[in-house]
Amino acid sequence: MADLKLHKVRGNLKELKLRRMDELLPDYLREAERQELGLLDAMDGLTTEELCAKRERALNHRLKKARFPFVKTIEGFDFSFQPSISKRQIMELSNLGFVERKENLVLLGPPGVGKTHLSIALGILACRAGYSTIFYTADELLQWLISSLADNSQGEKLRRLSRFQVLIIDEIGYLPLNKVAANLFFQLVSCRYEKASIILTSNKSFSSWGELFSDSVIATAILDRLLHHAVVINIKGESYRLKDKRKILVDKERSNG
Ligand code: ADP
Ligand code: MG
């Protein structure tokens, strides 16, 4: 009789998609028999476990959707190597107040100074905090938008992009953009303006954006919206990629000398 009941309850839990509760029910029943665990305590334990599992699934889904190319963390960032970055400012950004306020973050600097690293680390924190997030390289994002012109689906694609609470656009500036790309980028920045955050990284200073976008009027219009509510971090320093290479060279010179 008890077996039949258990079978029925587990069937109900499965149908309700409460997988974790279903898995744990036999353990809880044994506990209940041994320690006289009350119904309320058992429900507390089971529902808390189910909720944790649900949150974990949602986080994994957000992380998968975000398409980060690597996993990077703030803890893994060596601030002593890059003294032009204020650790305090990055820790403050890690609280994601700027995302809540729908402000932008722009990371500027030469290659290898950690722009992509920090943008991913903040993006992962945003996912953890429950914000829908997506990562694109500028090149792939613009290619995707340009391809949408063929079937006139750019409006729908821009709307889809504007639904993400955090949009990371990595490495704008490596390739010059024609007017069509510049125009699409302007539309993208406009449709997110004051509605949702952009984290943008670039190796080009703002003064060369006119050249980058092949049009100084559109570049000014983009910067106007992008920077109205934004934190800009200008990283000046050496490439972290060359750090180990340099060390190997120094060690080699020492051992030769
Ligand atoms: P950028 O985007 O500015 O060109 P990346 O963020 O891609 O530079 O950094 C290049 C590599 O060096 C990455 O593997 C990154 O994790 C690492 N890196 C850069 N700066 C630091 C740092 N200060 N501490 C730890 N790792 C770093
Ligand atoms: Mg980069």
CSV table of C-alpha atoms and ligand atoms in Angstrom, one decimal:
chain,number,residue,atom,x,y,z
A,1,MET,CA,0.0,0.0,0.0
A,2,ALA,CA,2.8,2.4,1.0
A,3,ASP,CA,4.7,1.4,-2.1
A,4,LEU,CA,1.8,2.2,-4.2
A,5,LYS,CA,1.4,5.6,-2.6
A,6,LEU,CA,5.1,6.3,-3.1
A,7,HIS,CA,4.8,5.3,-6.7
A,8,LYS,CA,1.9,7.6,-7.2
A,9,VAL,CA,3.6,10.6,-5.5
A,10,ARG,CA,6.7,10.1,-7.5
A,11,GLY,CA,4.6,10.0,-10.7
A,12,ASN,CA,3.0,13.3,-9.6
A,13,LEU,CA,6.3,14.9,-9.0
A,14,LYS,CA,7.6,13.7,-12.4
A,15,GLU,CA,4.5,15.1,-14.1
A,16,LEU,CA,4.9,18.4,-12.3
A,17,LYS,CA,8.6,18.3,-13.5
A,18,LEU,CA,9.8,18.5,-9.9
A,19,ARG,CA,12.7,16.2,-10.7
A,20,ARG,CA,14.9,17.0,-7.7
A,21,MET,CA,12.0,16.4,-5.2
A,22,ASP,CA,11.3,13.1,-6.9
A,23,GLU,CA,15.0,12.1,-6.6
A,24,LEU,CA,15.2,13.1,-3.0
A,25,LEU,CA,11.8,11.8,-1.8
A,26,PRO,CA,13.0,8.3,-0.8
A,27,ASP,CA,15.9,9.8,1.3
A,28,TYR,CA,13.5,12.1,3.0
A,29,LEU,CA,11.1,9.3,3.8
A,30,ARG,CA,13.8,7.3,5.4
A,31,GLU,CA,14.9,10.4,7.4
A,32,ALA,CA,11.3,11.0,8.4
A,33,GLU,CA,11.0,7.5,9.7
A,34,ARG,CA,14.3,7.6,11.6
A,35,GLN,CA,14.3,11.1,13.0
A,36,GLU,CA,10.6,11.9,13.1
A,37,LEU,CA,11.2,14.7,10.6
A,38,GLY,CA,8.0,16.7,10.5
A,39,LEU,CA,6.0,17.3,7.3
A,40,LEU,CA,6.9,21.0,7.3
A,41,ASP,CA,10.6,20.3,7.7
A,42,ALA,CA,10.5,17.8,4.9
A,43,MET,CA,8.6,20.2,2.6
A,44,ASP,CA,11.1,22.9,3.5
A,45,GLY,CA,14.1,20.7,2.6
A,46,LEU,CA,12.5,19.3,-0.6
A,47,THR,CA,11.2,22.6,-2.0
A,48,THR,CA,14.5,24.4,-1.2
A,49,GLU,CA,16.4,21.6,-3.0
A,50,GLU,CA,14.1,21.9,-6.0
A,51,LEU,CA,14.4,25.7,-6.1
A,52,CYS,CA,18.2,25.4,-6.0
A,53,ALA,CA,18.2,22.9,-8.9
A,54,LYS,CA,15.8,25.2,-10.8
A,55,ARG,CA,18.1,28.2,-10.3
A,56,GLU,CA,21.1,26.2,-11.3
A,57,ARG,CA,19.3,25.1,-14.5
A,58,ALA,CA,18.3,28.7,-15.3
A,59,LEU,CA,21.9,29.9,-14.8
A,60,ASN,CA,23.3,27.2,-17.0
A,61,HIS,CA,20.7,28.2,-19.7
A,62,ARG,CA,21.7,31.8,-19.4
A,63,LEU,CA,25.4,31.0,-19.6
A,64,LYS,CA,24.8,28.8,-22.7
A,65,LYS,CA,22.8,31.4,-24.4
A,66,ALA,CA,25.4,34.1,-23.7
A,67,ARG,CA,27.9,32.2,-25.8
A,68,PHE,CA,31.0,33.3,-24.0
A,69,PRO,CA,34.1,32.1,-25.9
A,70,PHE,CA,36.0,31.5,-22.6
A,71,VAL,CA,35.4,31.5,-18.9
A,72,LYS,CA,37.1,34.4,-17.2
A,73,THR,CA,36.7,35.8,-13.7
A,74,ILE,CA,37.5,39.0,-11.8
A,75,GLU,CA,39.4,36.8,-9.3
A,76,GLY,CA,41.5,35.6,-12.1
A,77,PHE,CA,42.5,39.1,-13.1
A,78,ASP,CA,45.9,40.2,-12.0
A,79,PHE,CA,45.4,43.9,-11.1
A,80,SER,CA,49.1,44.3,-10.2
A,81,PHE,CA,50.0,43.6,-13.8
A,82,GLN,CA,47.7,46.4,-15.1
A,83,PRO,CA,48.1,49.4,-12.7
A,84,SER,CA,46.1,51.7,-15.0
A,85,ILE,CA,43.0,49.8,-14.0
A,86,SER,CA,41.5,50.7,-10.7
A,87,LYS,CA,40.6,47.5,-8.8
A,88,ARG,CA,38.1,49.4,-6.8
A,89,GLN,CA,36.3,50.6,-9.9
A,90,ILE,CA,36.1,47.0,-11.3
A,91,MET,CA,34.8,45.7,-8.0
A,92,GLU,CA,32.2,48.4,-8.0
A,93,LEU,CA,31.2,47.4,-11.6
A,94,SER,CA,31.0,43.8,-10.4
A,95,ASN,CA,28.0,44.9,-8.3
A,96,LEU,CA,26.3,45.5,-11.6
A,97,GLY,CA,24.6,48.8,-10.6
A,98,PHE,CA,25.4,50.0,-14.1
A,99,VAL,CA,23.3,47.1,-15.6
A,100,GLU,CA,20.5,47.9,-13.2
A,101,ARG,CA,20.7,51.6,-14.3
A,102,LYS,CA,20.9,50.5,-18.0
A,103,GLU,CA,24.2,52.3,-18.4
A,104,ASN,CA,27.0,51.3,-20.7
A,105,LEU,CA,30.6,50.3,-20.1
A,106,VAL,CA,33.4,51.0,-22.6
A,107,LEU,CA,36.8,49.4,-22.2
A,108,LEU,CA,39.5,50.9,-24.4
A,109,GLY,CA,43.1,50.0,-24.8
A,110,PRO,CA,45.7,48.3,-26.9
A,111,PRO,CA,45.7,44.5,-27.5
A,112,GLY,CA,46.3,42.1,-24.7
A,113,VAL,CA,45.5,44.4,-21.7
A,114,GLY,CA,42.4,42.4,-20.6
A,115,LYS,CA,39.5,44.1,-22.2
A,116,THR,CA,37.9,40.8,-23.4
A,117,HIS,CA,38.8,39.2,-20.1
A,118,LEU,CA,37.0,41.8,-18.0
A,119,SER,CA,34.0,42.0,-20.4
A,120,ILE,CA,33.5,38.2,-20.1
A,121,ALA,CA,34.0,38.2,-16.3
A,122,LEU,CA,31.4,40.9,-15.9
A,123,GLY,CA,29.1,39.1,-18.3
A,124,ILE,CA,29.3,35.9,-16.3
A,125,LEU,CA,28.5,37.9,-13.1
A,126,ALA,CA,25.5,39.4,-14.9
A,127,CYS,CA,24.3,35.9,-15.8
A,128,ARG,CA,24.7,34.8,-12.2
A,129,ALA,CA,22.7,37.8,-11.1
A,130,GLY,CA,19.9,36.8,-13.4
A,131,TYR,CA,20.4,39.2,-16.3
A,132,SER,CA,20.0,37.9,-19.8
A,133,THR,CA,23.3,38.4,-21.5
A,134,ILE,CA,24.9,37.8,-24.9
A,135,PHE,CA,28.5,38.0,-26.1
A,136,TYR,CA,29.4,38.9,-29.7
A,137,THR,CA,32.6,40.0,-31.4
A,138,ALA,CA,31.8,43.2,-33.2
A,139,ASP,CA,32.7,41.5,-36.5
A,140,GLU,CA,30.3,38.6,-36.1
A,141,LEU,CA,27.5,40.8,-34.8
A,142,LEU,CA,27.8,43.2,-37.8
A,143,GLN,CA,28.1,40.4,-40.3
A,144,TRP,CA,24.9,38.9,-38.8
A,145,LEU,CA,23.1,42.2,-39.0
A,146,ILE,CA,24.3,42.9,-42.6
A,147,SER,CA,23.2,39.5,-43.7
A,148,SER,CA,19.7,40.4,-42.4
A,149,LEU,CA,19.4,43.1,-45.0
A,150,ALA,CA,19.0,40.5,-47.7
A,151,ASP,CA,15.6,39.5,-46.4
A,152,ASN,CA,14.8,42.7,-44.7
A,153,SER,CA,14.9,41.1,-41.2
A,154,GLN,CA,17.1,43.6,-39.6
A,155,GLY,CA,14.3,45.2,-37.6
A,156,GLU,CA,13.4,41.8,-36.1
A,157,LYS,CA,17.1,41.0,-35.4
A,158,LEU,CA,17.6,44.4,-33.7
A,159,ARG,CA,14.5,43.8,-31.6
A,160,ARG,CA,15.8,40.4,-30.6
A,161,LEU,CA,19.1,41.9,-29.6
A,162,SER,CA,17.4,44.6,-27.6
A,163,ARG,CA,15.7,42.0,-25.4
A,164,PHE,CA,19.1,41.0,-23.8
A,165,GLN,CA,19.7,43.1,-20.6
A,166,VAL,CA,23.5,43.0,-21.3
A,167,LEU,CA,25.0,43.0,-24.8
A,168,ILE,CA,28.7,42.6,-25.0
A,169,ILE,CA,30.3,43.8,-28.2
A,170,ASP,CA,33.9,42.8,-28.3
A,171,GLU,CA,36.7,44.3,-30.3
A,172,ILE,CA,35.1,47.0,-32.4
A,173,GLY,CA,37.9,48.8,-34.3
A,174,TYR,CA,40.0,45.9,-35.6
A,175,LEU,CA,38.2,46.1,-39.0
A,176,PRO,CA,37.1,49.3,-40.6
A,177,LEU,CA,33.3,49.5,-41.2
A,178,ASN,CA,31.5,50.7,-44.2
A,179,LYS,CA,28.5,53.0,-44.1
A,180,VAL,CA,26.0,50.2,-44.1
A,181,ALA,CA,27.6,48.6,-41.0
A,182,ALA,CA,28.0,52.0,-39.4
A,183,ASN,CA,24.3,52.6,-39.9
A,184,LEU,CA,23.3,49.3,-38.4
A,185,PHE,CA,25.5,49.8,-35.5
A,186,PHE,CA,23.9,53.2,-34.9
A,187,GLN,CA,20.5,51.6,-35.0
A,188,LEU,CA,21.6,49.0,-32.5
A,189,VAL,CA,23.0,51.6,-30.1
A,190,SER,CA,19.9,53.7,-30.5
A,191,CYS,CA,17.5,50.9,-29.8
A,192,ARG,CA,19.3,50.0,-26.5
A,193,TYR,CA,19.8,53.6,-25.5
A,194,GLU,CA,18.5,54.1,-21.9
A,195,LYS,CA,16.8,50.7,-22.1
A,196,ALA,CA,19.6,48.1,-21.7
A,197,SER,CA,23.4,48.0,-21.2
A,198,ILE,CA,26.1,47.6,-23.7
A,199,ILE,CA,29.6,46.5,-22.7
A,200,LEU,CA,31.9,47.5,-25.5
A,201,THR,CA,35.6,46.9,-26.0
A,202,SER,CA,37.8,48.7,-28.5
A,203,ASN,CA,41.4,49.2,-29.4
A,204,LYS,CA,40.6,52.5,-31.0
A,205,SER,CA,40.3,55.8,-29.1
A,206,PHE,CA,37.1,57.8,-29.7
A,207,SER,CA,38.9,60.4,-31.8
A,208,SER,CA,39.5,57.8,-34.5
A,209,TRP,CA,35.9,56.5,-34.6
A,210,GLY,CA,35.0,58.9,-37.5
A,211,GLU,CA,37.6,57.1,-39.6
A,212,LEU,CA,36.5,53.7,-38.2
A,213,PHE,CA,32.9,54.2,-39.2
A,214,SER,CA,33.8,55.9,-42.5
A,215,ASP,CA,31.6,58.8,-41.5
A,216,SER,CA,32.2,61.3,-38.7
A,217,VAL,CA,28.5,62.4,-38.4
A,218,ILE,CA,27.3,58.8,-37.7
A,219,ALA,CA,30.3,58.2,-35.4
A,220,THR,CA,29.4,61.3,-33.4
A,221,ALA,CA,25.7,60.2,-33.2
A,222,ILE,CA,26.8,56.7,-32.0
A,223,LEU,CA,29.2,58.2,-29.4
A,224,ASP,CA,26.5,60.6,-28.2
A,225,ARG,CA,24.1,57.8,-27.3
A,226,LEU,CA,26.7,55.3,-26.2
A,227,LEU,CA,28.5,57.7,-23.8
A,228,HIS,CA,25.5,59.6,-22.4
A,229,HIS,CA,25.2,57.2,-19.5
A,230,ALA,CA,28.5,55.3,-19.5
A,231,VAL,CA,31.6,54.4,-17.6
A,232,VAL,CA,34.7,54.5,-19.8
A,233,ILE,CA,37.8,52.7,-18.7
A,234,ASN,CA,41.0,53.6,-20.6
A,235,ILE,CA,43.6,50.9,-20.1
A,236,LYS,CA,47.1,51.8,-20.7
A,237,GLY,CA,49.7,49.1,-20.3
A,238,GLU,CA,51.5,46.1,-21.6
A,239,SER,CA,50.0,43.1,-23.2
A,240,TYR,CA,49.5,40.2,-20.8
A,241,ARG,CA,50.0,37.9,-23.7
A,242,LEU,CA,53.6,39.0,-24.0
A,243,LYS,CA,54.2,38.8,-20.3
A,244,ASP,CA,55.3,35.1,-20.3
A,245,LYS,CA,57.2,35.5,-23.7
A,246,ARG,CA,59.2,38.3,-22.2
A,247,LYS,CA,59.9,36.3,-19.1
A,248,ILE,CA,61.1,33.4,-21.2
A,249,LEU,CA,63.4,35.7,-23.1
A,250,VAL,CA,64.8,37.3,-19.9
A,251,ASP,CA,65.4,33.8,-18.4
A,252,LYS,CA,67.1,32.7,-21.6
A,253,GLU,CA,69.4,35.7,-21.6
A,254,ARG,CA,70.2,35.1,-18.0
A,255,SER,CA,71.1,31.5,-18.5
A,256,ASN,CA,73.2,32.4,-21.6
A,257,GLY,CA,74.9,35.2,-19.8
B,1,ADP,P1,42.3,42.3,-24.9
B,1,ADP,O1,40.9,41.9,-25.1
B,1,ADP,O2,42.6,43.6,-24.3
B,1,ADP,O3,43.1,42.2,-26.2
B,1,ADP,P2,42.4,39.9,-23.4
B,1,ADP,O4,41.4,40.1,-22.4
B,1,ADP,O5,42.0,39.0,-24.5
B,1,ADP,O6,43.0,41.2,-24.0
B,1,ADP,O7,43.7,39.3,-22.7
B,1,ADP,C1,44.6,38.4,-23.4
B,1,ADP,C2,44.9,37.2,-22.5
B,1,ADP,O8,45.6,37.6,-21.3
B,1,ADP,C3,43.6,36.5,-22.0
B,1,ADP,O9,43.9,35.1,-21.9
B,1,ADP,C4,43.4,37.1,-20.6
B,1,ADP,O10,42.7,36.3,-19.7
B,1,ADP,C5,44.8,37.4,-20.1
B,1,ADP,N1,44.9,38.6,-19.3
B,1,ADP,C6,45.0,39.9,-19.7
B,1,ADP,N2,45.2,40.7,-18.7
B,1,ADP,C7,45.3,40.0,-17.6
B,1,ADP,C8,45.5,40.3,-16.2
B,1,ADP,N3,45.7,41.5,-15.8
B,1,ADP,N4,45.5,39.2,-15.4
B,1,ADP,C9,45.3,38.0,-15.8
B,1,ADP,N5,45.1,37.6,-17.1
B,1,ADP,C10,45.1,38.6,-18.0
B,2,MG,MG,40.0,41.4,-26.9
